[in-house]
Structures are given as C-alpha cells and as structure tokens.
Coordinates of C-alpha atoms and ligand atoms in Angstrom, one line a residue:
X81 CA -153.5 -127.3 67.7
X82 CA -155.8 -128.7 70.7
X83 CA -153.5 -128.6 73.7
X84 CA -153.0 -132.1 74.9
X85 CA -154.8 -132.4 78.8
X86 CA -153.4 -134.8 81.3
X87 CA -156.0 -137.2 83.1
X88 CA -154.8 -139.0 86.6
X89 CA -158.1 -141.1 88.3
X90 CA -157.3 -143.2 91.2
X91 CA -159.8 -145.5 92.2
X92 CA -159.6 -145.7 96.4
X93 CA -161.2 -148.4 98.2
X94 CA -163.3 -146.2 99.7
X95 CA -163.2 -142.7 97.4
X96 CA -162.3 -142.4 94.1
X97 CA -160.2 -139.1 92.9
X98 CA -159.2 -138.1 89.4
X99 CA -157.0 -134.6 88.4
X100 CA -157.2 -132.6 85.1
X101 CA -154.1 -130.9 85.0
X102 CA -152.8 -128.5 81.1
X103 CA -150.0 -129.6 79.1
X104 CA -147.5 -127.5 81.9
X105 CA -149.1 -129.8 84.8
X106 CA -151.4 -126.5 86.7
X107 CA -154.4 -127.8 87.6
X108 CA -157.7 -127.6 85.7
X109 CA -160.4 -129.4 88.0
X110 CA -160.6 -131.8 90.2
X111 CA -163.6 -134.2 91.7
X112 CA -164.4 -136.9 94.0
X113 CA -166.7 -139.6 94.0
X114 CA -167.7 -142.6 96.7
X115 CA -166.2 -145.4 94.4
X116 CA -168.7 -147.7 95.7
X117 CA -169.6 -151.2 94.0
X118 CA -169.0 -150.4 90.5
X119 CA -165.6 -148.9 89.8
X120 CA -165.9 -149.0 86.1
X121 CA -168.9 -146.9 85.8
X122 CA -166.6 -144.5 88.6
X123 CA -164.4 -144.2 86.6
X124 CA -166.3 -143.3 83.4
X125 CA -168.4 -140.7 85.4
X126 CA -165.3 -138.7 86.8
X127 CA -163.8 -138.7 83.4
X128 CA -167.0 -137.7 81.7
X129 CA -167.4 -134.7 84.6
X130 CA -163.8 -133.1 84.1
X131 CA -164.2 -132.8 80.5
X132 CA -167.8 -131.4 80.4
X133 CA -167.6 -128.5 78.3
X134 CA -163.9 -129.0 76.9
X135 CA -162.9 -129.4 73.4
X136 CA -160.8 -132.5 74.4
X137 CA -160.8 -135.1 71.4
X138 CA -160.1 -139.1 72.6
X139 CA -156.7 -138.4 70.9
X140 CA -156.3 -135.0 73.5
X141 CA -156.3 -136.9 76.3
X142 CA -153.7 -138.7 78.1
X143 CA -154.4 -141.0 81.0
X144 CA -152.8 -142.6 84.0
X145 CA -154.8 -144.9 86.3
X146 CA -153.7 -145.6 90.0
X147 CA -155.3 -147.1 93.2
X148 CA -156.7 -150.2 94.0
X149 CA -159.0 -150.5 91.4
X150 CA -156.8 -148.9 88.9
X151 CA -157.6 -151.9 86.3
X152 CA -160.9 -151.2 86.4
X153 CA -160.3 -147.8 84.0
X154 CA -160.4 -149.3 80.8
X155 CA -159.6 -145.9 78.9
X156 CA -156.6 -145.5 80.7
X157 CA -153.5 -145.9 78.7
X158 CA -151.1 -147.0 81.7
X159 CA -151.9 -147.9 85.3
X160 CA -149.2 -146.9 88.0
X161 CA -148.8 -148.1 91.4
X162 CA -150.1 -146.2 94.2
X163 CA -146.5 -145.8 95.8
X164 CA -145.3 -144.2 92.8
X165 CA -148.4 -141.9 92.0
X166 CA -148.1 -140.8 95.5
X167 CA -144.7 -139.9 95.5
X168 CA -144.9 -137.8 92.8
X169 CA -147.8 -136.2 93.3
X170 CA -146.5 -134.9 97.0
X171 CA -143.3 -134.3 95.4
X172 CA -144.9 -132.1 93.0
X173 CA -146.5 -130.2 95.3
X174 CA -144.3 -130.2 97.8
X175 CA -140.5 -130.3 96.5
X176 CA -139.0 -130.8 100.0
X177 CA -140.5 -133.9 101.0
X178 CA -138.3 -137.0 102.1
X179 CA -141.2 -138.8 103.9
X180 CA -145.1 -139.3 102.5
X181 CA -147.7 -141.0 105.1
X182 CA -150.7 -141.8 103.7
X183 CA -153.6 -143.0 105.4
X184 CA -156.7 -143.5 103.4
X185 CA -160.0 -145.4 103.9
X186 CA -158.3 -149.1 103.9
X187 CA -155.1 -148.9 104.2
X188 CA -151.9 -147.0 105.1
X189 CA -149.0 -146.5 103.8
X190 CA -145.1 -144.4 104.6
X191 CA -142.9 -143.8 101.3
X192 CA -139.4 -142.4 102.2
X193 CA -137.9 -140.9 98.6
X194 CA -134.4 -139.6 98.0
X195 CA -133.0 -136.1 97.6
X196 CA -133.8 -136.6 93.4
X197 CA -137.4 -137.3 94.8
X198 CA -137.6 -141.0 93.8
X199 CA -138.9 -144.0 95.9
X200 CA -136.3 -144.8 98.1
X201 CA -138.6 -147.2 100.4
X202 CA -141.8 -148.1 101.2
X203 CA -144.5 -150.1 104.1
X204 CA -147.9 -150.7 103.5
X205 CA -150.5 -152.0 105.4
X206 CA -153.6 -153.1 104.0
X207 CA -154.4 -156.3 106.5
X208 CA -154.9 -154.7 109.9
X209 CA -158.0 -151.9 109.5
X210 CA -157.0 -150.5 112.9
X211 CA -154.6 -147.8 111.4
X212 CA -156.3 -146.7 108.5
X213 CA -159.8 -144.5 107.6
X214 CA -162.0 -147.3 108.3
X215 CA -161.6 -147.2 111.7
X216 CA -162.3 -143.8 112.4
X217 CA -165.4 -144.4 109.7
X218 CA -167.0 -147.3 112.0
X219 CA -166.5 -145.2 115.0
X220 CA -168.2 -142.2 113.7
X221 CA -171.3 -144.1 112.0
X222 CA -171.4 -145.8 115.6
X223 CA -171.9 -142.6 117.2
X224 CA -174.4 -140.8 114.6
X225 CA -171.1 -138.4 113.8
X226 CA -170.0 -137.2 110.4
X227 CA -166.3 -136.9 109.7
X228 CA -166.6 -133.6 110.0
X229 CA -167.4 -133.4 113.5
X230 CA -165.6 -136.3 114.3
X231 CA -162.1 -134.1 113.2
X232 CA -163.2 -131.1 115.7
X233 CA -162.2 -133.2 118.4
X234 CA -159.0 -131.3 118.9
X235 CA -161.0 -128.1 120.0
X236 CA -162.7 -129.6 123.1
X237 CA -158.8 -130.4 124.6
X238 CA -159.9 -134.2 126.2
X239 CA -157.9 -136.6 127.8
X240 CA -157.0 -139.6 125.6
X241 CA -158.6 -143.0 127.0
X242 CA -156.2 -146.1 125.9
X243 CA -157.9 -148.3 123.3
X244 CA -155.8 -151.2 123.6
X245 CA -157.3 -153.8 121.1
X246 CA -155.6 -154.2 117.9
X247 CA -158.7 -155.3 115.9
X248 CA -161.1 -153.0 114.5
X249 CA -164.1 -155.0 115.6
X250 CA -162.9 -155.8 119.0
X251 CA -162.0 -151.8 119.5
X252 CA -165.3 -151.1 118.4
X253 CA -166.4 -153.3 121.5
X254 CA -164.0 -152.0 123.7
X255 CA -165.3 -148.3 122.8
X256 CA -168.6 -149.3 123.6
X257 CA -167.9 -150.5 126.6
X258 CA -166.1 -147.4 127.7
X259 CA -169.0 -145.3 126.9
X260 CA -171.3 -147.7 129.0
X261 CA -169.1 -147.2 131.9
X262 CA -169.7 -143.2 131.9
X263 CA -166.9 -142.1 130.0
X264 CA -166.7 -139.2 128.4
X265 CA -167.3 -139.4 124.4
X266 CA -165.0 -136.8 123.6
X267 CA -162.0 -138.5 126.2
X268 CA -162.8 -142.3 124.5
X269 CA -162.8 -140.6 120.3
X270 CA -159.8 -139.3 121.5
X271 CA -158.5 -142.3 122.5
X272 CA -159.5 -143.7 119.2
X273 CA -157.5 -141.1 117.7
X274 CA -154.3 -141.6 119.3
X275 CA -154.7 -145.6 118.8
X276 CA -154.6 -144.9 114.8
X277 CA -152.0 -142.6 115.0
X278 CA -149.7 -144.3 117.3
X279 CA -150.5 -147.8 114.6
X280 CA -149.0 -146.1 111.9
X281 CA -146.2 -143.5 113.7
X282 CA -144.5 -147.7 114.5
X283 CA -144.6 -147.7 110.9
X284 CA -143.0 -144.9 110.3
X285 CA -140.4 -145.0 112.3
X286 CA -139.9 -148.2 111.2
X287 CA -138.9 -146.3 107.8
X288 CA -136.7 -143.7 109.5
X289 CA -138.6 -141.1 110.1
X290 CA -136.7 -138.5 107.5
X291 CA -138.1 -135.2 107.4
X292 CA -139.8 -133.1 106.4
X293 CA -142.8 -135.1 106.4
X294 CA -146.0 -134.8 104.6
X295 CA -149.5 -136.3 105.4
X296 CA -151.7 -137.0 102.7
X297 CA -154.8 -139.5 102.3
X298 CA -158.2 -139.2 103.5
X299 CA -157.4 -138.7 106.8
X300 CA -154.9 -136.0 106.6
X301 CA -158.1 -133.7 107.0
X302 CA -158.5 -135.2 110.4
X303 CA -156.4 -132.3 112.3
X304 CA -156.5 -135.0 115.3
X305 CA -155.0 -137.5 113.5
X306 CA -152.4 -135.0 112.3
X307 CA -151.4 -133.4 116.2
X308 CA -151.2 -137.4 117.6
X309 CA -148.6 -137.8 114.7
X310 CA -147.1 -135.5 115.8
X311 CA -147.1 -136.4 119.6
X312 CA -146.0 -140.1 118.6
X313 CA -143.4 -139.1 116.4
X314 CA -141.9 -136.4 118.0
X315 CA -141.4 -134.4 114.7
X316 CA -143.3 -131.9 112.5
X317 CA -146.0 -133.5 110.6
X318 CA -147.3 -131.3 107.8
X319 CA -150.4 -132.0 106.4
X320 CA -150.5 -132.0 102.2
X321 CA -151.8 -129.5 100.0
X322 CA -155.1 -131.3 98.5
X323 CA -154.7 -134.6 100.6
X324 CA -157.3 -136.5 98.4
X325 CA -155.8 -136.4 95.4
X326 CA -152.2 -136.5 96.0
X327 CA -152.2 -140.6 93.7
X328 CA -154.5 -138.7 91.2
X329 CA -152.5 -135.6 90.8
X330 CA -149.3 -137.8 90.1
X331 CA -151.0 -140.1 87.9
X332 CA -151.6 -137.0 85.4
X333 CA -148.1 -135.9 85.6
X334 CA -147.2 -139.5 84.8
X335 CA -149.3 -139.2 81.9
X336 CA -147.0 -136.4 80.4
X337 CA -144.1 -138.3 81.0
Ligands
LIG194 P1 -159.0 -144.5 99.5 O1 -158.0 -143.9 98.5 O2 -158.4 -145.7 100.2 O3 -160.3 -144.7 99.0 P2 -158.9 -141.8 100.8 O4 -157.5 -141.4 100.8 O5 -159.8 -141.2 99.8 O6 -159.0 -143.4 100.7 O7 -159.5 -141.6 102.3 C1 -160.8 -142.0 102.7 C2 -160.9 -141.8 104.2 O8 -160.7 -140.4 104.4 C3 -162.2 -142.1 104.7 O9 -162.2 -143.5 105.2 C4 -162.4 -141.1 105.9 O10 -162.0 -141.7 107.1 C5 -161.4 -140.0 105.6 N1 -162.1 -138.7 105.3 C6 -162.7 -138.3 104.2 N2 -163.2 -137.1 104.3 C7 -162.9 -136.7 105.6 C8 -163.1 -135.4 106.3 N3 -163.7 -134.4 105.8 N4 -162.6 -135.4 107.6 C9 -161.9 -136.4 108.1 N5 -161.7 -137.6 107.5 C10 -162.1 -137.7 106.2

C-alpha cells in the first residue's frame, strides 16, 4: 500500500511556499518560489518539484491550497484561509502559542488562538503597505541592498531616525531625503525598521497581546524587525521555526484531516 503524502502550497503575493509532509505529518521537503505573474503555472511547478522521484500516484496525494492566490491551484482538493493555515501550522510546530504575527510581503496579519489552539481572533491588514514586507523590499532595492544585508542591521547598533509618514511612497521620500541631508544609512534603515514594527505592534496590542508569541512570515527572518517587536511590545517575541512556510505547513496537515 502507497502511503498517502500530504501536499500544503500557499500561493503569497510575493513568494509562494508548498510543504510535503508523510501520512504522520514529519516533513518530507519543502521549496519556495517567487510567485510572480502566473500563479498557476507556480503552483504546478512546486507540486511537480516535491514529488520528483516519488512513487506518489494522483490518488496518493492529498492537497490543501492557502494564500492569496489559493484558487489559482486547480489540483487542490480544498482551499483554506490563510488565518486558519497559519494557525495551525505554528500551532503544530509550536504547541504553546496563544498569539501568531505574521508579516509577509503584502500584508500583515495577528491571530490570537485559544488554549485548544483554535482561532480565537484575528486583524489583518492588507490596505496600508507601510507595515508589511514590501516596505522593507522598496527600501532595500532603493539602496542596491539584498534582504540579507538589509537584516544585519542589528550588528552595527544605530540610532533609529523617526520615519513619520504613514505611506509607503511618501516614506520612501522621506528616507531619501534624510539620506540627502547626511544621515547615516544605517541610523535612517533603522528607523525604517522601527516604523514597521511599531505599525504592526498597534495591531497587536490591539488583539491583546497574549503570550507566548510567535513571528512567522517573510519577515520574521529580519532579526531587526524581530528586536523592534520586541521593544514596542514590551514582551518576548519568538521568531517561528521555518517562518516561510508556517500557511503551507498547515495546509498539508489540513489535508489529513
Ligand atoms: P507572502 O506570503 O505575502 O508572499 P512571505 O511571508 O513569503 O510573503 O514574505 C515575503 C517577504 O519576506 C518579502 O517581502 C521580504 O521582505 C521578506 N523576506 C524574504 N526573505 C528574507 C530574508 N532572507 N531576510 C529578510 N526578509 C526576507
């Protein structure tokens, strides 16, 4: 008998993620693609990736599709929300949690869940770029920086500078501007930093702030972002095993269920 695999893709605005996981839920693989402009094909190319070399007949395979472009995976046979893949793919790997921020390429978002681990509450904000990915992305491809060095921020120990405009493109200005005036780079990305972080702490405390907390999303590899949590919050912030794929990872347990 073919042991049935379980198959979680989440197609991000920005990155897609998908999450082979055995019958018992322990992980198998794992990838990640730019999603780009054609989801579909995505999609069909992360699937096709994971099961390279498995003997996994269509009938072997169980899928669960999540993220924003979730209906876009046509061999998927259920899509789940985002909120509920997240919350049970951070449960899963981490059984303590009572409060999830996410903060991905274009949008954020803070789930509290319940002692059983279930959705108690939720905020999302996909209108306002200023306190998610993208603006962190602009800022870097404005400076020639990859993400990458754009997250080492926290060894050189600057001095925040307040960005105080609440649009991406305006901050963007604003930044500029402070560079023009002979600031420091390091002293104005920091200030970039905090003005994310600080965006969506107001959410979560908004929520209640119940810890422990976990940080998962794109950005939870940002250490930066993680410490100015932190700082904003006044609480531990811990940042997620595999941050990425926390919506893929509970999209294959939701396709055992
Ligand atoms: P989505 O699901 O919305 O597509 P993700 O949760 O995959 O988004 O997060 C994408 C964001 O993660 C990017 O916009 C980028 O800012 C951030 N990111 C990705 N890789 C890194 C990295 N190595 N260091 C810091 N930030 C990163």
């Amino acid at each position: 008998v073919t042991q049935k695999l379980l198959l979680g893709i989440d197609i991000g605005s920005t990155t897609s993620k998908a999450v082979l996981l055995d019958a018992t839920g322990s992980l198998l693989a794992k990838v990640l693609r730019k999603t780009g402009h054609q989801p579909r094909a995505v999609a069909l190319a992360l699937r096709e990736e994971l099961l390279a070399g498995r003997d996994a007949g269509a009938d072997a395979v169980s899928t669960v599709a999540t993220g924003y472009g979730r209906a876009m995976v046509e061999f998927a046979a259920n899509t789940v929300t985002e909120i509920t893949c997240h919350a049970r793919g951070v449960r899963q790997l981490h059984p303590e949690v009572r409060t999830v921020v996410d903060i991905g390429g274009q949008d954020s978002k803070v789930i509290r869940l319940d002692e059983a681990g279930l959705v108690q509450d939720f905020a999302m904000n996909d209108r306002c770029a200023a306190g998610t990915g993208a603006f962190l992305d602009v800022i870097a491809s404005r400076f020639g920086l990859t993400l990458d060095q754009l997250a080492e921020l926290h060894s050189t120990n600057p001095t925040p500078l307040a960005v105080s405009s609440t649009c991406v493109v305006f901050a963007e200005t604003e930044v500029v501007s402070l560079i023009s005036q002979g600031r420091e780079l390091n002293d104005v990305l920091a200030g970039v930093h905090r003005a994310v972080a600080r965006r969506v702490a107001t959410t979560v405390k908004q929520l209640g702030e119940l810890e422990p907390i976990y940080f998962s999303g794109g950005v939870a590899l940002n250490e930066t972002i993680r410490r100015e949590l932190e700082l904003a919050l006044e609480k531990p912030v811990t940042r997620c095993r595999e941050p990425q794929f926390t919506a893929a990872w509970g999209a294959a347990l939701l396709a055992r269920d």
